[in-house]
CSV table of C-alpha atoms and ligand atoms in Angstrom, one decimal:
chain,number,residue,atom,x,y,z
A,1,MET,CA,0.1,-0.1,-0.1
A,2,GLU,CA,1.5,3.2,-1.0
A,3,ILE,CA,-0.9,5.5,1.0
A,4,ARG,CA,1.1,8.2,3.0
A,5,ASN,CA,0.4,7.6,6.7
A,6,ASP,CA,2.0,10.5,8.4
A,7,LYS,CA,-0.7,12.5,10.0
A,8,ASN,CA,0.0,15.7,7.7
A,9,GLN,CA,0.2,13.4,4.5
A,10,LYS,CA,-3.0,11.8,4.4
A,11,THR,CA,-4.6,11.1,1.0
A,12,LYS,CA,-7.0,13.9,0.5
A,13,ILE,CA,-10.4,13.5,-1.5
A,14,LEU,CA,-12.5,16.4,-2.5
A,15,PHE,CA,-15.9,15.4,-3.7
A,16,ILE,CA,-17.7,18.1,-6.1
A,17,CYS,CA,-21.1,18.5,-7.4
A,18,LEU,CA,-23.1,21.6,-8.4
A,19,GLY,CA,-24.7,23.0,-5.2
A,20,ASN,CA,-22.8,21.1,-2.4
A,21,ILE,CA,-26.1,20.2,-0.8
A,22,CYS,CA,-27.0,16.9,-2.1
A,23,ARG,CA,-24.7,14.5,-4.2
A,24,SER,CA,-21.1,15.7,-2.8
A,25,PRO,CA,-21.9,16.1,1.1
A,26,ALA,CA,-23.5,12.9,0.9
A,27,ALA,CA,-20.5,11.2,-1.0
A,28,ASN,CA,-18.4,13.0,1.6
A,29,ALA,CA,-20.6,11.3,4.4
A,30,VAL,CA,-20.6,8.0,3.0
A,31,MET,CA,-16.9,7.8,2.3
A,32,GLN,CA,-16.0,9.1,5.7
A,33,GLN,CA,-18.2,6.3,7.2
A,34,MET,CA,-16.4,3.7,4.9
A,35,ILE,CA,-13.0,5.1,6.1
A,36,ASP,CA,-14.1,5.0,9.8
A,37,LYS,CA,-15.5,1.4,9.6
A,38,GLN,CA,-12.3,0.1,8.0
A,39,ASP,CA,-10.1,2.0,10.7
A,40,LEU,CA,-8.4,4.2,7.8
A,41,SER,CA,-9.1,7.7,9.3
A,42,SER,CA,-5.4,8.1,9.8
A,43,LEU,CA,-4.8,7.7,5.9
A,44,PHE,CA,-7.7,9.8,4.5
A,45,TYR,CA,-9.1,13.1,4.6
A,46,VAL,CA,-12.5,13.7,3.0
A,47,ASP,CA,-14.2,17.0,2.1
A,48,SER,CA,-16.7,18.2,-0.5
A,49,ALA,CA,-17.5,21.7,-2.4
A,50,GLY,CA,-20.0,22.9,-5.1
A,51,ILE,CA,-19.1,24.6,-8.3
A,52,GLY,CA,-21.9,27.3,-7.4
A,53,ASN,CA,-22.3,29.6,-4.6
A,54,TRP,CA,-25.8,29.6,-4.0
A,55,HIS,CA,-25.9,27.5,-0.8
A,56,VAL,CA,-22.5,28.4,0.7
A,57,GLY,CA,-22.8,28.3,4.5
A,58,GLU,CA,-26.1,26.0,4.6
A,59,LEU,CA,-26.6,22.5,5.7
A,60,PRO,CA,-27.2,19.8,2.9
A,61,ASP,CA,-30.7,19.7,1.6
A,62,SER,CA,-33.2,18.3,4.0
A,63,ARG,CA,-34.4,15.4,1.6
A,64,MET,CA,-30.7,14.0,1.2
A,65,ARG,CA,-30.3,14.4,5.1
A,66,LYS,CA,-33.5,12.2,5.6
A,67,HIS,CA,-32.8,9.6,2.8
A,68,GLY,CA,-29.1,9.4,4.0
A,69,LEU,CA,-30.0,8.9,7.6
A,70,GLN,CA,-32.3,6.0,6.5
A,71,ARG,CA,-29.2,4.3,5.7
A,72,GLY,CA,-27.2,5.2,8.5
A,73,TYR,CA,-25.3,8.6,7.3
A,74,THR,CA,-25.4,11.7,9.0
A,75,ILE,CA,-25.1,14.2,6.2
A,76,ASP,CA,-24.1,17.4,7.8
A,77,HIS,CA,-21.4,19.1,5.6
A,78,ILE,CA,-21.6,22.9,5.6
A,79,ALA,CA,-21.6,23.9,2.0
A,80,ARG,CA,-18.7,25.7,0.5
A,81,GLN,CA,-17.6,26.6,-3.0
A,82,PHE,CA,-14.8,25.1,-4.9
A,83,ASP,CA,-11.8,27.4,-4.9
A,84,ALA,CA,-9.4,26.3,-7.8
A,85,SER,CA,-6.7,28.7,-6.2
A,86,THR,CA,-6.3,26.5,-3.2
A,87,ASP,CA,-8.4,23.2,-3.8
A,88,PHE,CA,-6.0,21.8,-6.5
A,89,ASP,CA,-3.2,22.2,-4.0
A,90,ALA,CA,-4.8,20.8,-1.0
A,91,PHE,CA,-6.2,17.8,-2.4
A,92,ASP,CA,-4.9,14.9,-4.2
A,93,TYR,CA,-8.2,13.8,-5.8
A,94,ILE,CA,-11.1,15.9,-6.9
A,95,ALA,CA,-13.9,13.5,-7.5
A,96,VAL,CA,-16.7,15.1,-9.6
A,97,MET,CA,-20.4,13.8,-9.9
A,98,ASP,CA,-21.3,14.4,-13.5
A,99,ASN,CA,-19.7,15.7,-16.6
A,100,ASP,CA,-20.8,19.5,-16.2
A,101,ASN,CA,-18.8,19.3,-12.9
A,102,TYR,CA,-16.1,17.6,-15.0
A,103,LYS,CA,-15.8,20.2,-17.5
A,104,GLU,CA,-16.0,23.2,-15.0
A,105,VAL,CA,-13.3,21.7,-12.6
A,106,TYR,CA,-11.0,20.8,-15.8
A,107,SER,CA,-11.2,24.1,-17.1
A,108,ARG,CA,-10.1,25.5,-14.0
A,109,ALA,CA,-7.0,23.3,-13.8
A,110,LYS,CA,-3.8,25.3,-14.8
A,111,THR,CA,-1.4,22.2,-15.1
A,112,ALA,CA,-1.4,18.7,-16.1
A,113,SER,CA,-0.8,17.5,-12.6
A,114,GLU,CA,-4.0,19.5,-11.4
A,115,LYS,CA,-6.0,17.9,-14.5
A,116,ALA,CA,-4.7,14.4,-13.4
A,117,LYS,CA,-6.3,14.9,-9.9
A,118,ILE,CA,-9.8,15.0,-11.4
A,119,VAL,CA,-11.5,11.8,-11.3
A,120,LYS,CA,-15.2,11.0,-12.2
A,121,MET,CA,-17.4,9.3,-9.7
A,122,ALA,CA,-19.0,7.3,-12.5
A,123,ASP,CA,-15.9,5.6,-13.4
A,124,TYR,CA,-16.0,3.6,-10.0
A,125,ILE,CA,-19.7,2.6,-10.3
A,126,HIS,CA,-19.9,-1.0,-11.6
A,127,HIS,CA,-23.0,-2.5,-10.0
A,128,TYR,CA,-25.3,-0.2,-12.2
A,129,ASP,CA,-25.2,-0.5,-16.2
A,130,ASN,CA,-24.4,2.5,-18.3
A,131,VAL,CA,-23.7,4.9,-15.8
A,132,THR,CA,-21.9,8.0,-16.8
A,133,ALA,CA,-22.8,10.4,-13.9
A,134,VAL,CA,-24.4,10.6,-10.7
A,135,PRO,CA,-27.6,12.5,-11.9
A,136,ASP,CA,-28.6,15.6,-9.9
A,137,PRO,CA,-31.6,14.7,-7.5
A,138,TYR,CA,-32.4,18.3,-6.6
A,139,TYR,CA,-35.2,18.5,-8.9
A,140,GLY,CA,-36.2,14.8,-8.3
A,141,ASP,CA,-38.5,12.8,-5.9
A,142,GLY,CA,-37.5,10.6,-3.2
A,143,GLN,CA,-36.5,8.0,-5.7
A,144,ALA,CA,-33.8,10.2,-7.1
A,145,PHE,CA,-32.2,10.7,-3.8
A,146,GLU,CA,-32.3,6.9,-3.2
A,147,TYR,CA,-30.7,6.4,-6.7
A,148,ALA,CA,-28.0,9.0,-6.1
A,149,LEU,CA,-27.1,7.3,-2.7
A,150,ASP,CA,-27.1,3.8,-4.3
A,151,LEU,CA,-24.8,5.1,-7.0
A,152,ILE,CA,-22.7,7.2,-4.4
A,153,GLU,CA,-22.2,4.0,-2.1
A,154,ASP,CA,-21.3,1.8,-5.1
A,155,GLY,CA,-18.7,4.4,-6.4
A,156,CYS,CA,-17.3,5.3,-2.8
A,157,SER,CA,-16.7,1.7,-2.0
A,158,ALA,CA,-14.8,1.0,-5.4
A,159,PHE,CA,-12.9,4.3,-5.0
A,160,LEU,CA,-11.8,3.5,-1.6
A,161,SER,CA,-10.7,0.0,-2.6
A,162,PHE,CA,-8.7,1.6,-5.6
A,163,LEU,CA,-7.2,4.0,-3.2
A,164,VAL,CA,-6.0,1.4,-0.6
A,165,ASN,CA,-4.8,-1.2,-3.2
A,166,SER,CA,-3.0,1.4,-5.4
B,1,4NP,P1,-26.2,19.1,-5.9
B,1,4NP,O1,-27.6,19.4,-6.2
B,1,4NP,O2,-25.3,19.6,-6.8
B,1,4NP,O3,-26.2,17.6,-5.8
B,1,4NP,O4,-25.9,19.6,-4.5
B,1,4NP,C1,-27.9,20.7,-6.4
B,1,4NP,C2,-28.5,21.6,-5.4
B,1,4NP,C3,-28.9,22.9,-5.7
B,1,4NP,C4,-28.6,23.5,-6.9
B,1,4NP,C5,-28.3,22.6,-8.0
B,1,4NP,C6,-27.9,21.1,-7.7
B,1,4NP,N1,-29.2,24.7,-7.3
B,1,4NP,O5,-29.3,25.2,-8.4
B,1,4NP,O6,-29.6,25.4,-6.3
């Protein structure tokens, strides 16, 4: 395992979505719980941020909090906006939820090494067919939130396995 285990040298993962109140704070909580359950908290630091600034300072959407809690996740990240001037330096992986997020973050990467930090959550999702993104549930119903959580659980599990084994 090549993961750096010095306290200040944790592998740092930033999840990104549009508003930072539905998908990325859910991924943040799901990944953190997986890390904690596998006793890996000394190796990883997880955060999330949004492309937009509409919800900065807010708790996650109450529907995502409710659906997450039903699965045992406390989703309580306070929304913040992605900041290319600091986040590319501060994180090792920037994991985006959809292709619009990817284009936006990629367009703000200045170097090849910054571009190489961007990964798509969908690339780790393997229990669902033909998934190219974690769709935005914001304008959807309860099923949309459940589906987002299904995909996020699948993707986080495989992403964490990849990180532990690489
Ligand atoms: P998220 O969902 O990107 O998964 O947090 C959204 C939440 C809010 C908005 C868009 C997407 N919005 O336009 O306010």
